[in-house]
Coordinates of C-alpha atoms in Angstrom, one line a residue:
M27 CA -8.7 -2.1 17.0
K28 CA -8.2 -2.2 20.7
N29 CA -5.7 -5.1 21.1
P30 CA -3.5 -7.0 18.7
G31 CA -5.1 -9.9 16.9
E32 CA -8.6 -9.1 18.1
A33 CA -11.6 -8.6 15.8
L34 CA -12.1 -5.0 14.7
V35 CA -14.9 -3.2 16.4
I36 CA -17.1 -0.5 14.9
E37 CA -17.9 2.4 17.2
E38 CA -18.6 6.2 17.2
I39 CA -15.4 8.3 17.4
E40 CA -14.5 12.0 17.3
V41 CA -12.4 13.2 14.4
D42 CA -10.9 16.6 14.9
P43 CA -10.9 19.3 12.3
P44 CA -7.7 19.6 10.2
K45 CA -4.9 21.8 11.5
A46 CA -2.4 23.7 9.4
W47 CA -1.1 21.6 6.5
E48 CA -3.7 19.0 7.1
V49 CA -6.7 17.6 5.1
R50 CA -9.9 15.9 6.5
I51 CA -11.2 13.3 4.0
K52 CA -14.5 11.5 3.8
I53 CA -13.5 7.9 2.9
L54 CA -15.6 6.4 0.0
C55 CA -14.0 3.0 -0.1
T56 CA -10.9 1.3 1.2
S57 CA -9.1 -2.0 0.6
L58 CA -7.3 -4.4 2.8
C59 CA -3.5 -4.8 2.4
H60 CA -1.5 -7.5 4.0
S61 CA 0.5 -4.9 5.9
D62 CA -2.7 -4.1 7.8
V63 CA -2.8 -7.7 8.9
T64 CA 0.9 -7.8 9.8
F65 CA 0.6 -4.8 12.2
W66 CA -2.8 -6.0 13.4
K67 CA -1.0 -9.1 14.8
M68 CA 2.0 -7.2 16.2
K69 CA 2.0 -7.7 20.0
A70 CA 5.2 -5.9 20.9
G71 CA 7.9 -3.6 19.5
P72 CA 8.2 0.0 18.4
A73 CA 5.3 -0.4 15.9
A74 CA 2.7 -2.0 18.2
F75 CA 0.4 0.9 19.0
F76 CA -3.1 0.2 20.3
P77 CA -5.9 1.2 20.3
R78 CA -5.5 2.0 16.6
I79 CA -7.5 2.7 13.4
F80 CA -6.0 0.6 10.6
G81 CA -6.3 1.0 6.8
H82 CA -4.0 2.7 4.3
E83 CA -5.4 2.0 0.9
A84 CA -8.4 4.3 0.1
T85 CA -10.1 6.8 -2.0
G86 CA -12.1 9.7 -0.6
V87 CA -13.4 13.3 -1.0
V88 CA -11.9 16.3 0.7
E89 CA -14.3 17.4 3.4
S90 CA -12.2 20.4 4.7
V91 CA -8.7 21.7 4.7
G92 CA -6.5 23.5 7.3
E93 CA -4.4 26.6 6.8
N94 CA -1.7 26.6 4.2
V95 CA -3.3 23.9 2.1
E96 CA -3.6 25.0 -1.5
E97 CA -3.2 22.0 -3.7
V98 CA -6.5 20.4 -2.9
K99 CA -9.9 21.9 -1.9
E100 CA -13.3 20.8 -0.6
G101 CA -14.9 18.3 -3.0
D102 CA -11.7 17.1 -4.7
L103 CA -11.3 13.3 -5.3
V104 CA -8.1 12.2 -3.5
M105 CA -6.1 9.3 -2.3
P106 CA -4.5 9.4 1.1
V107 CA -1.1 7.7 0.8
F108 CA 1.3 6.4 3.4
S109 CA 4.4 7.5 1.4
A110 CA 4.9 11.2 2.1
N111 CA 6.0 13.5 -0.7
C112 CA 6.5 17.1 0.5
G113 CA 8.2 18.1 -2.7
E114 CA 10.5 20.5 -0.9
C115 CA 13.2 18.5 1.0
R116 CA 16.5 17.3 -0.4
D117 CA 15.2 13.7 -0.9
C118 CA 12.0 14.7 -2.6
K119 CA 14.1 16.8 -5.0
S120 CA 16.6 14.0 -5.6
T121 CA 16.4 11.3 -8.2
K122 CA 18.0 8.8 -5.9
S123 CA 15.3 8.5 -3.2
N124 CA 11.6 8.6 -2.7
N125 CA 11.8 8.8 1.1
C126 CA 10.7 12.3 2.2
S127 CA 13.4 13.2 4.6
I128 CA 11.1 15.5 6.6
F129 CA 8.6 12.7 7.4
I130 CA 10.7 9.5 7.2
K131 CA 11.7 9.9 10.9
H132 CA 8.0 9.3 11.7
K133 CA 8.3 5.7 10.6
Y134 CA 5.1 4.3 12.0
R135 CA 2.9 7.4 11.7
Q136 CA 0.8 6.7 14.9
V137 CA 0.3 10.5 15.3
M138 CA 0.2 13.5 13.0
P139 CA 3.8 14.3 12.0
R140 CA 4.0 18.0 12.5
D141 CA 2.7 18.3 16.1
G142 CA 2.9 14.7 17.3
T143 CA -0.8 14.5 18.4
S144 CA -3.7 12.4 17.3
R145 CA -6.9 13.6 15.5
F146 CA -8.9 10.6 16.8
R147 CA -10.7 10.1 20.2
D148 CA -13.0 7.4 21.2
K149 CA -16.5 8.0 22.8
N150 CA -14.8 8.3 26.2
G151 CA -12.3 10.9 25.0
E152 CA -9.4 8.5 25.0
L153 CA -6.7 8.9 22.3
L154 CA -6.8 6.5 19.3
H155 CA -3.6 6.0 17.3
H156 CA -3.2 6.6 13.6
F157 CA -1.8 4.0 11.2
L158 CA 0.9 4.9 8.7
G159 CA -0.4 8.4 8.6
V160 CA -3.6 7.3 6.8
S161 CA -6.1 5.3 9.0
S162 CA -8.7 4.7 6.3
F163 CA -10.9 2.3 8.3
T164 CA -13.1 5.2 9.4
E165 CA -15.7 7.4 7.8
Y166 CA -13.5 10.5 8.2
T167 CA -9.8 10.7 8.5
V168 CA -7.2 13.5 8.8
V169 CA -4.0 13.3 6.7
D170 CA -1.0 15.6 6.3
V171 CA -1.2 17.3 2.9
S172 CA 2.2 15.7 2.0
C173 CA 0.3 12.4 1.9
V174 CA -2.7 13.5 -0.2
V175 CA -2.8 12.9 -4.0
K176 CA -5.5 14.5 -6.1
I177 CA -6.7 12.2 -8.8
N178 CA -8.8 12.2 -12.1
R179 CA -12.5 11.7 -11.4
E180 CA -12.8 9.5 -14.4
I181 CA -11.2 6.5 -12.6
P182 CA -13.6 4.3 -10.5
V183 CA -13.0 5.0 -6.8
D184 CA -12.5 1.3 -6.0
R185 CA -9.9 0.9 -8.7
A186 CA -8.1 4.1 -7.6
C187 CA -7.6 3.0 -4.0
L188 CA -5.5 0.0 -5.2
L189 CA -2.9 2.5 -6.3
S190 CA -2.3 3.9 -2.8
C191 CA -0.1 1.0 -1.8
G192 CA 0.1 -2.5 -3.2
V193 CA -0.3 -2.2 -6.9
S194 CA 1.8 0.9 -7.1
T195 CA 4.5 -0.8 -5.0
G196 CA 4.7 -3.8 -7.3
V197 CA 4.6 -1.8 -10.6
G198 CA 7.1 0.7 -9.3
A199 CA 9.5 -2.0 -8.2
A200 CA 9.7 -3.3 -11.7
S201 CA 9.8 0.0 -13.5
K202 CA 11.6 2.3 -11.1
V203 CA 13.8 0.1 -8.8
V204 CA 14.8 -2.7 -11.1
E205 CA 14.3 -0.8 -14.3
V206 CA 13.3 -3.9 -16.2
E207 CA 14.5 -3.7 -19.8
T208 CA 12.8 -4.8 -23.0
G209 CA 13.5 -8.5 -23.5
S210 CA 14.8 -9.2 -20.0
T211 CA 13.8 -12.1 -17.6
V212 CA 12.1 -11.4 -14.3
A213 CA 11.5 -14.0 -11.5
I214 CA 8.9 -13.2 -8.8
F215 CA 8.8 -15.2 -5.6
G216 CA 5.4 -15.6 -3.8
L217 CA 2.4 -14.7 -6.0
G218 CA 0.4 -12.4 -3.7
A219 CA -1.2 -9.1 -4.8
V220 CA 2.1 -7.1 -4.7
A221 CA 4.0 -9.8 -6.6
L222 CA 1.3 -9.9 -9.3
A223 CA 1.7 -6.1 -9.6
V224 CA 5.4 -6.7 -10.1
A225 CA 4.5 -9.0 -13.0
E226 CA 2.2 -6.2 -14.3
G227 CA 5.0 -3.8 -14.1
A228 CA 7.4 -6.1 -15.9
R229 CA 4.8 -6.7 -18.6
L230 CA 4.5 -2.9 -19.1
C231 CA 8.3 -2.8 -19.4
K232 CA 8.1 -5.5 -22.1
A233 CA 10.1 -8.2 -20.3
S234 CA 10.2 -11.3 -22.5
K235 CA 10.0 -13.9 -19.7
I236 CA 8.2 -13.3 -16.4
I237 CA 8.5 -16.3 -14.0
G238 CA 6.2 -16.8 -11.1
V239 CA 7.6 -18.9 -8.2
D240 CA 4.9 -20.2 -5.8
L241 CA 3.8 -23.4 -4.0
N242 CA 0.3 -23.0 -5.4
P243 CA 0.0 -23.8 -9.1
E244 CA -3.5 -22.3 -9.3
K245 CA -2.0 -18.9 -9.1
F246 CA -0.3 -19.3 -12.5
E247 CA -3.6 -19.0 -14.4
L248 CA -4.4 -15.8 -12.6
G249 CA -0.9 -14.5 -13.1
K250 CA -1.1 -14.9 -16.9
I251 CA -3.5 -11.9 -16.9
F252 CA -0.7 -9.8 -15.4
G253 CA 2.0 -11.1 -17.7
L254 CA 3.4 -14.3 -16.2
T255 CA 4.9 -16.5 -18.9
D256 CA 6.3 -19.3 -16.8
F257 CA 5.7 -21.0 -13.4
I258 CA 8.0 -22.8 -11.0
N259 CA 6.9 -24.8 -8.0
P260 CA 10.0 -24.9 -5.7
A261 CA 8.7 -28.2 -4.2
N262 CA 9.2 -29.8 -7.6
C263 CA 12.7 -28.6 -8.3
G264 CA 14.6 -31.6 -7.0
D265 CA 18.3 -30.9 -6.4
K266 CA 18.2 -27.7 -8.5
T267 CA 17.7 -24.5 -6.5
V268 CA 15.4 -21.7 -7.7
S269 CA 18.0 -19.1 -6.7
E270 CA 20.6 -20.1 -9.4
G271 CA 21.8 -17.3 -11.6
W272 CA 22.9 -13.6 -11.2
G273 CA 20.8 -10.5 -11.1
K274 CA 19.2 -7.9 -8.9
T275 CA 16.9 -8.9 -6.0
V276 CA 14.4 -6.4 -4.6
I277 CA 12.7 -7.1 -1.3
L278 CA 9.2 -5.8 -1.0
G279 CA 6.7 -5.7 1.9
V280 CA 6.8 -5.9 5.6
E281 CA 8.2 -9.1 7.2
M282 CA 6.4 -9.7 10.5
H283 CA 9.2 -11.1 12.6
G284 CA 12.1 -8.9 11.4
S285 CA 14.2 -12.0 10.4
P286 CA 17.8 -11.3 9.4
I287 CA 19.0 -11.9 5.8
S288 CA 22.0 -14.1 5.2
L289 CA 24.1 -13.4 2.1
N290 CA 27.1 -15.3 0.6
C291 CA 29.8 -12.8 -0.3
Y292 CA 30.8 -14.9 -3.3
D293 CA 27.3 -14.5 -4.7
L294 CA 27.8 -10.7 -4.5
L295 CA 31.1 -11.0 -6.3
N296 CA 29.5 -12.9 -9.1
G297 CA 27.1 -10.0 -9.9
R298 CA 24.2 -10.4 -7.5
S299 CA 22.8 -7.5 -5.6
V300 CA 20.0 -7.1 -3.0
C301 CA 18.1 -4.0 -2.1
G302 CA 14.9 -2.9 -0.4
S303 CA 12.2 -0.6 -1.7
L304 CA 9.5 1.6 -0.1
F305 CA 6.4 2.1 -2.3
G306 CA 8.3 0.7 -5.3
G307 CA 10.5 3.8 -5.6
L308 CA 7.5 5.9 -6.6
R309 CA 6.8 9.5 -5.7
S310 CA 3.1 9.6 -4.8
K311 CA 2.1 13.0 -6.1
S312 CA 3.8 12.7 -9.5
D313 CA 3.7 8.9 -10.2
I314 CA 0.2 7.9 -9.0
P315 CA -1.5 10.3 -11.5
L316 CA 0.6 8.6 -14.3
L317 CA -0.7 5.2 -13.2
V318 CA -4.2 6.5 -13.2
H319 CA -3.7 7.7 -16.8
K320 CA -2.3 4.3 -17.8
Y321 CA -5.4 2.6 -16.4
L322 CA -7.8 5.0 -18.1
N323 CA -5.8 4.3 -21.4
K324 CA -6.4 0.6 -20.8
E325 CA -2.6 -0.1 -20.4
L326 CA -2.7 -1.0 -16.7
H327 CA -4.7 -3.9 -15.3
L328 CA -6.5 -3.0 -12.0
D329 CA -9.9 -4.7 -12.2
E330 CA -8.5 -8.2 -11.9
F331 CA -6.9 -7.4 -8.5
I332 CA -10.3 -7.0 -6.9
T333 CA -11.5 -10.4 -5.8
N334 CA -14.0 -9.6 -3.1
E335 CA -16.2 -6.7 -1.9
V336 CA -17.8 -6.2 1.5
R337 CA -19.7 -3.4 3.4
F338 CA -17.9 -1.7 6.2
Q339 CA -19.9 -3.6 8.8
E340 CA -18.3 -6.8 7.4
I341 CA -14.7 -5.6 7.7
N342 CA -13.7 -8.7 9.7
K343 CA -14.7 -10.9 6.8
A344 CA -12.1 -9.1 4.7
F345 CA -9.4 -10.0 7.2
E346 CA -10.6 -13.7 7.2
L347 CA -10.6 -13.9 3.4
L348 CA -7.0 -12.5 3.2
E349 CA -5.7 -14.8 5.9
Q350 CA -7.3 -17.8 4.2
G351 CA -5.6 -16.9 0.9
K352 CA -8.9 -16.3 -0.8
S353 CA -8.4 -12.6 -1.6
L354 CA -6.0 -10.4 -3.6
R355 CA -7.8 -7.2 -2.7
C356 CA -11.1 -6.9 -0.9
I357 CA -12.9 -3.6 -1.4
I358 CA -14.6 -2.3 1.7
W359 CA -17.4 0.1 0.9
M360 CA -18.2 2.8 3.5
D361 CA -21.9 3.4 4.1
N362 CA -23.4 6.8 3.1

């Protein structure tokens, strides 16, 4: 991607060997998340780095490793994950945060975190920026070992890549952040892929009522697969607002324009709370393997999130489908 909003171009690039604490991965398949689209359109601000290689949901095989890398080796099936988990810092050892304090300062991950340089060059030798420390829209990528998760080879690679962002974020938000209790009620606003993953997480936590709120009633039928029990179209609520009641509100995803949030202090006094969440409160290296296990045990739905598949040469079609609202997750298969 050379400029914001332009069609992605496929060209030959140079990918450097991994340095110390780094892993070079051959990408097998990747999927398109709405965060890719958000940053793709970003024309200004601290996150608008171009030219750039997008993509952050993927599965691949370790091609080579740098010095000091011991937890994975050549040939291992892995997922590169934007949410770092070094396992050594105070936050990684705390039960109160999943933000790795060593890497959180590198918020947009446009370069490698340890030495501040890129591993990508175009055919003219010019620097290409990374994306969220992953950059999976390429045949080979280089990722810090803190962002690499080794996974069970029994899971299909296309299902696995869904767990590197969207599905894990939604399931984790229900189970880790909200800590949905058996018999509780959950309301989900806007039924995209991450929201349906929240429904799936609430279902796994045995919520008794899972309400989907969306302007498109067609999404209710799909949502039933993931546990939705009720549907509300806010356009049909009349004078009654859909925000009545008390409870905990969790905000997920990246809002493109950085709009401020307005809160009424009386609502807070009446028992409401609002919080944000990164990666659904999950720790990538310990929690993703558990979700893989749940899928292999037929507890966790993943198959139904895949609505489209394209070859890498058709990557712009994946963007079109997502923007048109015709795709939850489109799998992009890399050519051998």
